[in-house]
Short mmCIF file of C-alpha atoms in Angstrom, two decimals:
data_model
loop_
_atom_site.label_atom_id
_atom_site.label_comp_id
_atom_site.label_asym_id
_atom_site.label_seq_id
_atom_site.Cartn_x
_atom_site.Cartn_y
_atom_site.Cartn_z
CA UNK Z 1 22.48 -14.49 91.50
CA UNK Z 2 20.92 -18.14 91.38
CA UNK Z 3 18.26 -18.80 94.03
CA UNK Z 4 19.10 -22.16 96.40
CA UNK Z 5 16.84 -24.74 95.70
CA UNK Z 6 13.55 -25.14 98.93
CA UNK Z 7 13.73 -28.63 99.92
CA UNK Z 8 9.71 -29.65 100.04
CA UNK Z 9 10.34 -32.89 101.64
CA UNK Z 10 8.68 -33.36 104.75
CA UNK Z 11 10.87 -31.99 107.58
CA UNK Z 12 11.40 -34.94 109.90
CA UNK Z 13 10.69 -35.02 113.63
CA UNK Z 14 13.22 -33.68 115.86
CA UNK Z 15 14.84 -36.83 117.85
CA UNK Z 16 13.80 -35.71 121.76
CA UNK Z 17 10.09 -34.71 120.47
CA UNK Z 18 9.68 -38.29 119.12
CA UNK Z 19 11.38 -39.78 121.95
CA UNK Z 20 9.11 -37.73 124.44
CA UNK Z 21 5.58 -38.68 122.83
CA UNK Z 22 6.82 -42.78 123.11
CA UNK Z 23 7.31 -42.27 126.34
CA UNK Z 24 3.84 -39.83 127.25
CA UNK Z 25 2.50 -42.96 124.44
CA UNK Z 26 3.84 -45.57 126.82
CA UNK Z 27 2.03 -43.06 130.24
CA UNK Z 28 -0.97 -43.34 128.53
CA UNK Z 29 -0.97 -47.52 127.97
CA UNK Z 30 -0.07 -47.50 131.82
CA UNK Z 31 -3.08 -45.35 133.02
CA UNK Z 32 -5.10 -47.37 130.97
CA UNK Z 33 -4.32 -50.85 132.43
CA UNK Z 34 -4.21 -49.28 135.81
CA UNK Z 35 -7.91 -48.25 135.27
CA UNK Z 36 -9.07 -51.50 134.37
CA UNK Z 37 -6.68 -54.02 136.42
CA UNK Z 38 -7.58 -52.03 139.41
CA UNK Z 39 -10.91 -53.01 140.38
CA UNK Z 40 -9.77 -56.96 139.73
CA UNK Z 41 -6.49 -56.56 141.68
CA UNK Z 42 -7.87 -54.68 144.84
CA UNK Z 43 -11.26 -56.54 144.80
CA UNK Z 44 -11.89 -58.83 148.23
CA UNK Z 45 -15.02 -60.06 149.80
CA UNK Z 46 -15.94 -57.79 152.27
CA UNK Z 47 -19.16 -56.25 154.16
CA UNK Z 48 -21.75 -58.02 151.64
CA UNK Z 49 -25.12 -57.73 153.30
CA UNK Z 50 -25.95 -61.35 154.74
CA UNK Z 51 -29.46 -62.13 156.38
CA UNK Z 52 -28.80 -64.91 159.98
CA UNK Z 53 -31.24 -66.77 162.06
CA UNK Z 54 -31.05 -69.55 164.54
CA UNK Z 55 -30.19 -70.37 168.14
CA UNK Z 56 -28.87 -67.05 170.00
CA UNK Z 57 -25.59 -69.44 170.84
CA UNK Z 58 -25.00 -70.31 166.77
CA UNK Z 59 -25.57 -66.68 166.09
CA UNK Z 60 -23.42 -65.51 167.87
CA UNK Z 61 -20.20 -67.98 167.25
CA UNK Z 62 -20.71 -67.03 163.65
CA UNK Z 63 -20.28 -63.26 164.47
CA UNK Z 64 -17.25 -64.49 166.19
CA UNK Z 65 -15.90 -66.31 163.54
CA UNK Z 66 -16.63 -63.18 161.21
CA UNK Z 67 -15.29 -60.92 163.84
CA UNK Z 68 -11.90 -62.16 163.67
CA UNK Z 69 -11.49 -61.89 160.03
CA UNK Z 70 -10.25 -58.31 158.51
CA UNK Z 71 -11.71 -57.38 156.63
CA UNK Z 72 -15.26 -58.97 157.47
CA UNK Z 73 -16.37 -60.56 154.33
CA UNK Z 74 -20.09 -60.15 155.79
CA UNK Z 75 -22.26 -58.07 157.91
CA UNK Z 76 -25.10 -59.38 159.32
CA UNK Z 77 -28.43 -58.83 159.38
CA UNK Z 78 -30.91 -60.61 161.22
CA UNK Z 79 -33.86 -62.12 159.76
CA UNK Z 80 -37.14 -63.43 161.49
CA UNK Z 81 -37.70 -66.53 159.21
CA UNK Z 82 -36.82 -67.85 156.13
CA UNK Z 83 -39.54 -66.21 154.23
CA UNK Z 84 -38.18 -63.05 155.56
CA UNK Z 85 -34.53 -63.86 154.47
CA UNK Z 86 -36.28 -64.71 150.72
CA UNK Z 87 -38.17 -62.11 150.53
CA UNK Z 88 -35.49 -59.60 151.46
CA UNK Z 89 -33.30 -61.38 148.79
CA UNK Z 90 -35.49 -60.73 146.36
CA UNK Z 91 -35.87 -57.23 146.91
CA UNK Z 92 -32.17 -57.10 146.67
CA UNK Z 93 -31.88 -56.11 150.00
CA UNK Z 94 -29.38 -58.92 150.76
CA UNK Z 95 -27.18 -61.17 148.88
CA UNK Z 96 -28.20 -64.40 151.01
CA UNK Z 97 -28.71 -66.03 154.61
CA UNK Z 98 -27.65 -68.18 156.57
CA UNK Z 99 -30.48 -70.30 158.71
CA UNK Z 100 -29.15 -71.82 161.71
CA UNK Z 101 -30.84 -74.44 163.97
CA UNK Z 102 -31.65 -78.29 163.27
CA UNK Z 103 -32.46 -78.15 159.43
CA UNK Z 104 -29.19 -75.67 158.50
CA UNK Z 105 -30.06 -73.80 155.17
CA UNK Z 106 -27.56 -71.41 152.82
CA UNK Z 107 -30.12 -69.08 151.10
CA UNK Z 108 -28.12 -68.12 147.88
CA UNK Z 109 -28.93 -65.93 144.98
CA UNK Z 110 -26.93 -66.22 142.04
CA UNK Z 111 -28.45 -63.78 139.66
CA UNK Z 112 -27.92 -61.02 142.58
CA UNK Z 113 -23.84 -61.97 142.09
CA UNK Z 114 -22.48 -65.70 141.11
CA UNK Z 115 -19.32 -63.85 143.13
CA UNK Z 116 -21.33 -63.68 146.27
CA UNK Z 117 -23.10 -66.67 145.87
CA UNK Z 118 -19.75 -68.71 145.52
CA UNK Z 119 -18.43 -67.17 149.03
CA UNK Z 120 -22.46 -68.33 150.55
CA UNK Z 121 -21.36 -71.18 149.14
CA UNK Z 122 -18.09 -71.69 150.84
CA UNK Z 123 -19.89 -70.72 154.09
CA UNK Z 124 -21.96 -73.86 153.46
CA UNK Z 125 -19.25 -76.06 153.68
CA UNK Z 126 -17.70 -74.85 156.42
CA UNK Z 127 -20.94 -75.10 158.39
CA UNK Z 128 -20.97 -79.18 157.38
CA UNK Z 129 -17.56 -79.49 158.34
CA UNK Z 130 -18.18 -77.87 161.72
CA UNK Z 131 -21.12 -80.18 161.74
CA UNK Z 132 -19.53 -83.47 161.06
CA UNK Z 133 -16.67 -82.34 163.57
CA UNK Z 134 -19.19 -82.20 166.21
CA UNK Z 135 -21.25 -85.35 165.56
CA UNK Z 136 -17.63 -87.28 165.00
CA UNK Z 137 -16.67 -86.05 168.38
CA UNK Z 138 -19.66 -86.77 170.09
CA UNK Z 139 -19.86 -90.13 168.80
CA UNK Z 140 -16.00 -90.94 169.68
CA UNK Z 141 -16.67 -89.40 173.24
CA UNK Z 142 -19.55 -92.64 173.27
CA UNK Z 143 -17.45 -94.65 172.26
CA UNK Z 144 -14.46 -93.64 174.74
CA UNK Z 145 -16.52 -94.38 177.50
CA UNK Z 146 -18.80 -97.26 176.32
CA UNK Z 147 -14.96 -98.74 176.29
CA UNK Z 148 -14.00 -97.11 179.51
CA UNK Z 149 -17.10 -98.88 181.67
CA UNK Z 150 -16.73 -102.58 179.71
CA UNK Z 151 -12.78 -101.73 180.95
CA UNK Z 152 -14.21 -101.05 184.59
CA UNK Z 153 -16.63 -103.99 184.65
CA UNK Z 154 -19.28 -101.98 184.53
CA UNK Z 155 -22.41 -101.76 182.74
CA UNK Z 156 -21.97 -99.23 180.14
CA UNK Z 157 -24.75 -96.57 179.58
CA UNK Z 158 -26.45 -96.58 176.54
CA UNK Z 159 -27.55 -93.30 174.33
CA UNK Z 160 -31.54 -93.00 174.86
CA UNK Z 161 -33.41 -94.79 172.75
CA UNK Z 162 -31.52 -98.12 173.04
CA UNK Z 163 -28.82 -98.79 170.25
CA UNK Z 164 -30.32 -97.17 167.54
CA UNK Z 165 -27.64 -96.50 164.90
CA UNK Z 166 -25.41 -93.38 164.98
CA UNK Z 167 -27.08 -90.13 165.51
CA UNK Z 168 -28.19 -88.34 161.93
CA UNK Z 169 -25.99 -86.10 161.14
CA UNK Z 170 -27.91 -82.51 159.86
CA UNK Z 171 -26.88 -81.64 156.36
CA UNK Z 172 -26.46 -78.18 155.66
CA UNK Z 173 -28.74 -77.15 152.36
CA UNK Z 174 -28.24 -74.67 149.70
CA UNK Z 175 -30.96 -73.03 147.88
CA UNK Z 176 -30.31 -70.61 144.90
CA UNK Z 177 -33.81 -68.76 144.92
CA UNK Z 178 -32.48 -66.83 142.06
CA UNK Z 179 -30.83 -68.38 139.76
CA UNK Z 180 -29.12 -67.17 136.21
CA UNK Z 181 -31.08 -68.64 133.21
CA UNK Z 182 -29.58 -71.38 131.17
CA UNK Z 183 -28.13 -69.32 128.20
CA UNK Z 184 -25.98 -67.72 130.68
CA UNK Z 185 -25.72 -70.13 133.81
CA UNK Z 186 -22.08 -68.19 134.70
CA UNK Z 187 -23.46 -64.81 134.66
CA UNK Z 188 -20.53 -64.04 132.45
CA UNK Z 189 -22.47 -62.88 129.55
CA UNK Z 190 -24.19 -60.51 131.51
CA UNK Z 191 -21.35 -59.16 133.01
CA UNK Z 192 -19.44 -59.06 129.73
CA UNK Z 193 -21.98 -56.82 128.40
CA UNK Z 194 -21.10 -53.69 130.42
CA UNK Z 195 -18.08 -52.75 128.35
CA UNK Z 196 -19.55 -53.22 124.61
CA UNK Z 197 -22.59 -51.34 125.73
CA UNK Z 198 -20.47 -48.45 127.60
CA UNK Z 199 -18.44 -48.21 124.20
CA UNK Z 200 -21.10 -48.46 122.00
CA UNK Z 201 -23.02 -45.26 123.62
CA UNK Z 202 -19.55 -43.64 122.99
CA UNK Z 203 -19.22 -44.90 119.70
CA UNK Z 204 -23.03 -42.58 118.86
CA UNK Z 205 -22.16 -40.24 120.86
CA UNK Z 206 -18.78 -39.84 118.60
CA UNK Z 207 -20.57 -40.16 115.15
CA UNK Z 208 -23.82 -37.56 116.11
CA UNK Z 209 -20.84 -35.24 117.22
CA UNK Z 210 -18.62 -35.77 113.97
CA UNK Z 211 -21.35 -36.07 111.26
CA UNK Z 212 -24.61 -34.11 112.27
CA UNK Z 213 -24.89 -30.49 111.90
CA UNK Z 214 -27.56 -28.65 113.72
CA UNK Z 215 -28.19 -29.10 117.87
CA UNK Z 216 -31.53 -30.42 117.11
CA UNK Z 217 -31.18 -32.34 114.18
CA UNK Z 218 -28.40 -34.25 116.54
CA UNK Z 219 -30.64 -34.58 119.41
CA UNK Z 220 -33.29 -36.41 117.05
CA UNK Z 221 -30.53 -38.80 116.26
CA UNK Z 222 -29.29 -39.28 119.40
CA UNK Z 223 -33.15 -40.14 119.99
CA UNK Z 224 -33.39 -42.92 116.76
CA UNK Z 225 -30.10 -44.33 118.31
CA UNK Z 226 -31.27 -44.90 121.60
CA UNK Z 227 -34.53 -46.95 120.47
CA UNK Z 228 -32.67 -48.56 117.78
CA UNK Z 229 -29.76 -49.74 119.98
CA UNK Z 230 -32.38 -50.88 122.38
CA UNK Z 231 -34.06 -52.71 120.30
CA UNK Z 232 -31.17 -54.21 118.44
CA UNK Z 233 -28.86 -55.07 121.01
CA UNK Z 234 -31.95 -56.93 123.29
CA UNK Z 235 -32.89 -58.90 120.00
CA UNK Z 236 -29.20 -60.21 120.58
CA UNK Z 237 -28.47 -60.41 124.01
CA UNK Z 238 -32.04 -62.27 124.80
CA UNK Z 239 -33.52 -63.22 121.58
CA UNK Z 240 -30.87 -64.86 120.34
CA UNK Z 241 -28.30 -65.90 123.01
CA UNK Z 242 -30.37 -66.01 125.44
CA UNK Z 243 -28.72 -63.93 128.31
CA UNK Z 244 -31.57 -62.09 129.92
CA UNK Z 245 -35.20 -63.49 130.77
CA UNK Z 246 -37.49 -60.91 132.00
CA UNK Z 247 -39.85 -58.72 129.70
CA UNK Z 248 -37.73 -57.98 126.65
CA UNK Z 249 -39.94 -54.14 126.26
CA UNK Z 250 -38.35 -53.36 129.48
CA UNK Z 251 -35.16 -54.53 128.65
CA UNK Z 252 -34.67 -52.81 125.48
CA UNK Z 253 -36.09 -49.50 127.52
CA UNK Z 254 -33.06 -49.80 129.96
CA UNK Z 255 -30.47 -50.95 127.77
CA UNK Z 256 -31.36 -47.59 124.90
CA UNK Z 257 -31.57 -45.52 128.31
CA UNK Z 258 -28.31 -46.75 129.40
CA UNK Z 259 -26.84 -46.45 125.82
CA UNK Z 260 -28.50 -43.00 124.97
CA UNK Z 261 -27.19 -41.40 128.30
CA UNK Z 262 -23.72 -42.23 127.47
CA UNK Z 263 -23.49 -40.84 124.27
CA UNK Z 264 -26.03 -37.81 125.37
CA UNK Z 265 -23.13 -37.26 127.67
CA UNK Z 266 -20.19 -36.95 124.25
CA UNK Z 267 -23.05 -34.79 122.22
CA UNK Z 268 -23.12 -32.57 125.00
CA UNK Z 269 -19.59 -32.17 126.20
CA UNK Z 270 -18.49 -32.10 122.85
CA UNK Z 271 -20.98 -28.97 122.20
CA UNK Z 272 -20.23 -27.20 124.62
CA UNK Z 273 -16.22 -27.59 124.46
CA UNK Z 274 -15.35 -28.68 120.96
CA UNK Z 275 -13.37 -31.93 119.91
CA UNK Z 276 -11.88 -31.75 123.32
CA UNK Z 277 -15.18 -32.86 125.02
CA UNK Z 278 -15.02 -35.76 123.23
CA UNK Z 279 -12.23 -36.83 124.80
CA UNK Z 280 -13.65 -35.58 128.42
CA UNK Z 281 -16.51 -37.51 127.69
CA UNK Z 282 -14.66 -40.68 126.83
CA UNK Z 283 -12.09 -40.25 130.47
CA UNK Z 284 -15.21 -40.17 132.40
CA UNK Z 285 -17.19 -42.74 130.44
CA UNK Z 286 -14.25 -45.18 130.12
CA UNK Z 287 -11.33 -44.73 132.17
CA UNK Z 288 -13.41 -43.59 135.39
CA UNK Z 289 -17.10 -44.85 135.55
CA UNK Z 290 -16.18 -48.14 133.70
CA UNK Z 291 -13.98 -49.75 136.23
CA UNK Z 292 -16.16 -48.98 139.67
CA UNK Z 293 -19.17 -49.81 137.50
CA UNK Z 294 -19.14 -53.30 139.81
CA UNK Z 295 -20.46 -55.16 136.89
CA UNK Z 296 -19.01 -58.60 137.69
CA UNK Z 297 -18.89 -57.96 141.64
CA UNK Z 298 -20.47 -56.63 144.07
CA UNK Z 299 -20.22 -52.58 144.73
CA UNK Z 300 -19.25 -53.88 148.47
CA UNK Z 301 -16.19 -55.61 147.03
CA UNK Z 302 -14.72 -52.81 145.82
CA UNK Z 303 -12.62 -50.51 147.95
CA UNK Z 304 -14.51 -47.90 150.11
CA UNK Z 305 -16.12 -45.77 148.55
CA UNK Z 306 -15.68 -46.37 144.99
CA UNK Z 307 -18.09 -49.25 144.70
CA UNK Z 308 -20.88 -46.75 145.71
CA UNK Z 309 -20.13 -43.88 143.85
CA UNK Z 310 -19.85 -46.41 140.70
CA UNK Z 311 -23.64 -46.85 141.17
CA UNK Z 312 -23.64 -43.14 140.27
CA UNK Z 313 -22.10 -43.38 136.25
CA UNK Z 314 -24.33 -44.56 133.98
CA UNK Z 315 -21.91 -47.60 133.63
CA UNK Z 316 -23.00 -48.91 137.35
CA UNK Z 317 -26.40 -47.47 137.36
CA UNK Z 318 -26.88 -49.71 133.54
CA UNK Z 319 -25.41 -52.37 135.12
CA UNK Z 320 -27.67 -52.63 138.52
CA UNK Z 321 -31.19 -51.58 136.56
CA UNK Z 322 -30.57 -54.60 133.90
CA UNK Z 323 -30.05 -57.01 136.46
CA UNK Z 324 -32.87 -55.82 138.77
CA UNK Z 325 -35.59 -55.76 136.10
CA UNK Z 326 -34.16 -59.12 134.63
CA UNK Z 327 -34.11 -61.45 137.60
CA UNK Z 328 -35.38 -59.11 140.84
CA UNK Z 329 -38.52 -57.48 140.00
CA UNK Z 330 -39.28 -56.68 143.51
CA UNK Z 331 -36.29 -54.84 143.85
CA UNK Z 332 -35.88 -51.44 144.10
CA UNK Z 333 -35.13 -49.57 140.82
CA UNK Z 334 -35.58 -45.50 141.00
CA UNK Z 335 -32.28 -44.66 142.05
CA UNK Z 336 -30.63 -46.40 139.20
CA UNK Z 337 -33.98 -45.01 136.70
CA UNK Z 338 -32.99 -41.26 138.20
CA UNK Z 339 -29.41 -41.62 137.85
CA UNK Z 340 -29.85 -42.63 133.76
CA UNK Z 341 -32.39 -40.02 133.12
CA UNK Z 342 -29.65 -37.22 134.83
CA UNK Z 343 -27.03 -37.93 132.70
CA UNK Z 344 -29.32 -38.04 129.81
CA UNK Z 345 -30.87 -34.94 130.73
CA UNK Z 346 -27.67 -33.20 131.68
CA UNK Z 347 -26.21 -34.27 128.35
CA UNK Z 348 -28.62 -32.62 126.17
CA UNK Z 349 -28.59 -29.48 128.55
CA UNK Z 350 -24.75 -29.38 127.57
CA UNK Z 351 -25.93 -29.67 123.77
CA UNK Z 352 -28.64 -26.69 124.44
CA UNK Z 353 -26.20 -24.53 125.87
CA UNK Z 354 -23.58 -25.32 123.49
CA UNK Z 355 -25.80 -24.68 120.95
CA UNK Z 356 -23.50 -22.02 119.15
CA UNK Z 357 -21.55 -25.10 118.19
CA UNK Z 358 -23.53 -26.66 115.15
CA UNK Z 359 -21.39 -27.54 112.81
CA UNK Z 360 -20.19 -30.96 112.58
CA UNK Z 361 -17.00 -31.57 113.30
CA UNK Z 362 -16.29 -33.41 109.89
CA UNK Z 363 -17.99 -31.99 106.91
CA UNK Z 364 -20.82 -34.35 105.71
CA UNK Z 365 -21.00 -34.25 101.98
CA UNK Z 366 -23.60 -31.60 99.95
CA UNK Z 367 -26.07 -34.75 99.24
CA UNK Z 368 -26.70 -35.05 103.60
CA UNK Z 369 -27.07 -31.39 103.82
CA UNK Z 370 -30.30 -29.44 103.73
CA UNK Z 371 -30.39 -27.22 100.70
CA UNK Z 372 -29.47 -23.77 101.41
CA UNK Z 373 -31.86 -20.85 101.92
CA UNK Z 374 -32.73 -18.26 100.04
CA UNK Z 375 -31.49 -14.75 101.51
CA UNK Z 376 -33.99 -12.31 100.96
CA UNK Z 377 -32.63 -8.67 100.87
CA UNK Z 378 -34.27 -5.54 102.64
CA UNK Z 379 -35.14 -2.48 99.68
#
């Protein structure tokens, strides 16, 4: 009896499975353009930390104004003088301040957050309009009744002083006490850097995980990749384009920290749970501490509470050190310096404990290998 032929072709698909993983495909795109649309689409200027001073009666029409707006893009805090309102700014305590009285100043500082600065800005020129309004009243008020006595015969009163011109108008100034250097006068390089620098920590994380065998052997790379991509990506982003000023030692230490704790984070997870932790590692990294990172904005723009817990992920805490130690050296940094060092430490804890787990996930070839030991054998 003859034998039927085995078909070895590859057995196709069944229709509903390949329907089913285009549509959990198509999920997938969603929840990624949800994560990083969101923060743009629900972004609004709201309780950014403004220094005031002036006249009790100014003051407090300006907490009016603000008052009536929902949400307020500002809340107020009270400064006792203008050195007081810059030196808070540059501790990074506020964002600006506005000066009220007869010389009207907009403090600004558009390293803190060319976002916030714009809106100081915009607060500027409503203060000149409100200013004009009132000296073009005032003078047509004169002029109403300097017409209204001449009508009456009588001797119209003149302003003190004798006829003197028009009275100066005040001119509301804005000073930018901190502002972005030339090679990036937008702050858009700066901001732009977030998401190469997030996916690049990934991206070593990824490779240690996939091509190192041995827990130590891949925390000593993990170590060469942090100062290298320190070094490396500094010598580009200030050396050569000209984003950052500042100290470029200290720049390179926070950009390798920031880099090295992401991928500490992959090495770890993916020690400790196999491929899959890659993929853990890369939802947090990406998907969740990427978009409240608040690298373009302000934290306080983003919906409550996100924009603080951001400052948490190494994304946000990156983010907030670079620009402190670049442009605000007063400012305070250990929050952001702990949060980095956690996540690196907690990464290679992961790796320690996960130790069991020191193969590489792809094979490197015999030539990368150490050369295999001798087994010696009990007589």
């Amino acid at each position: 009896m003859n034998a039927h032929p085995v078909d070895t072709r590859p057995r196709p698909t069944r229709w509903g499975i390949a329907a089913l993983l285009g549509l959990a495909g198509s999920l997938v795109v969603a929840v990624i353009v949800m994560a990083f649309v969101w923060p743009a689409a629900t972004s609004q200027a709201q309780n950014l930390p403004v220094g005031i001073s002036g006249p009790a009666e100014a003051v407090t029409a300006v907490e009016n104004v603000l008052a009536e707006q929902d949400p307020a893009p500002f809340v107020l805090h009270e400064v006792d003088s203008r050195d007081d309102a810059a030196s808070r700014i540059d501790s990074r305590e506020l964002y600006g301040a506005i000066l009220l009285g007869d010389e009207p100043e907009v403090l600004v500082a558009t390293a803190a957050s060319p976002v916030a600065a714009q809106a100081l800005r915009g607060v500027a020129g409503q203060l000149q309009a409100q200013i004009d309004d009132r000296a073009k009243s005032a003078l047509t008020d004169q002029l109403t009744a300097l017409v209204g006595a001449l009508q009456a015969g009588q001797r119209p009163q003149l302003p003190e002083g004798g006829p003197a011109g028009p009275p100066e108008v005040p001119v509301v100034t804005v000073t930018d006490l901190v502002p972005l250097v030339e090679g990036d006068a937008t702050g858009a390089g700066l901001a732009a850097s977030v998401f190469p620098l997030v996916l690049g920590g990934m991206l070593g994380g990824i490779l240690l995980t996939l091509l190192v065998q041995g827990v130590v052997r891949r925390l000593v790379g993990l170590l060469v990749f942090g100062i290298a991509a320190g070094a490396l990506i500094t010598l580009v982003m200030q050396t050569w384009f000209g984003l950052l000023p500042g100290d470029w030692l200290l720049n390179a230490a926070v950009i390798g920290l920031g880099v090295t704790a992401t991928s500490s984070l992959i090495v770890g997870l993916a020690a400790l749970m196999g491929p899959a932790g890659i993929g853990v590692g890369a939802i947090i990294t990406m998907f969740i501490a990427n978009p409240i990172a608040a690298a373009a904005t302000p934290p306080q723009f983003l919906p409550e509470p996100w924009g603080a817990i951001g400052q948490f992920f190494v994304p946000g805490a990156s983010a907030t050190l670079l620009r402190s130690v670049t442009y605000f050296p007063d400012a305070a940094t250990a929050v952001p310096w702990l949060t980095l060092l956690a996540w690196l430490v907690g990464g290679v804890v992961l790796a320690l404990v996960g130790h069991h787990r020191t193969r590489a996930e792809l094979t490197p070839p015999e030539e990368q290998l150490e050369p295999p030991r001798e087994m010696q054998t009990v007589e």
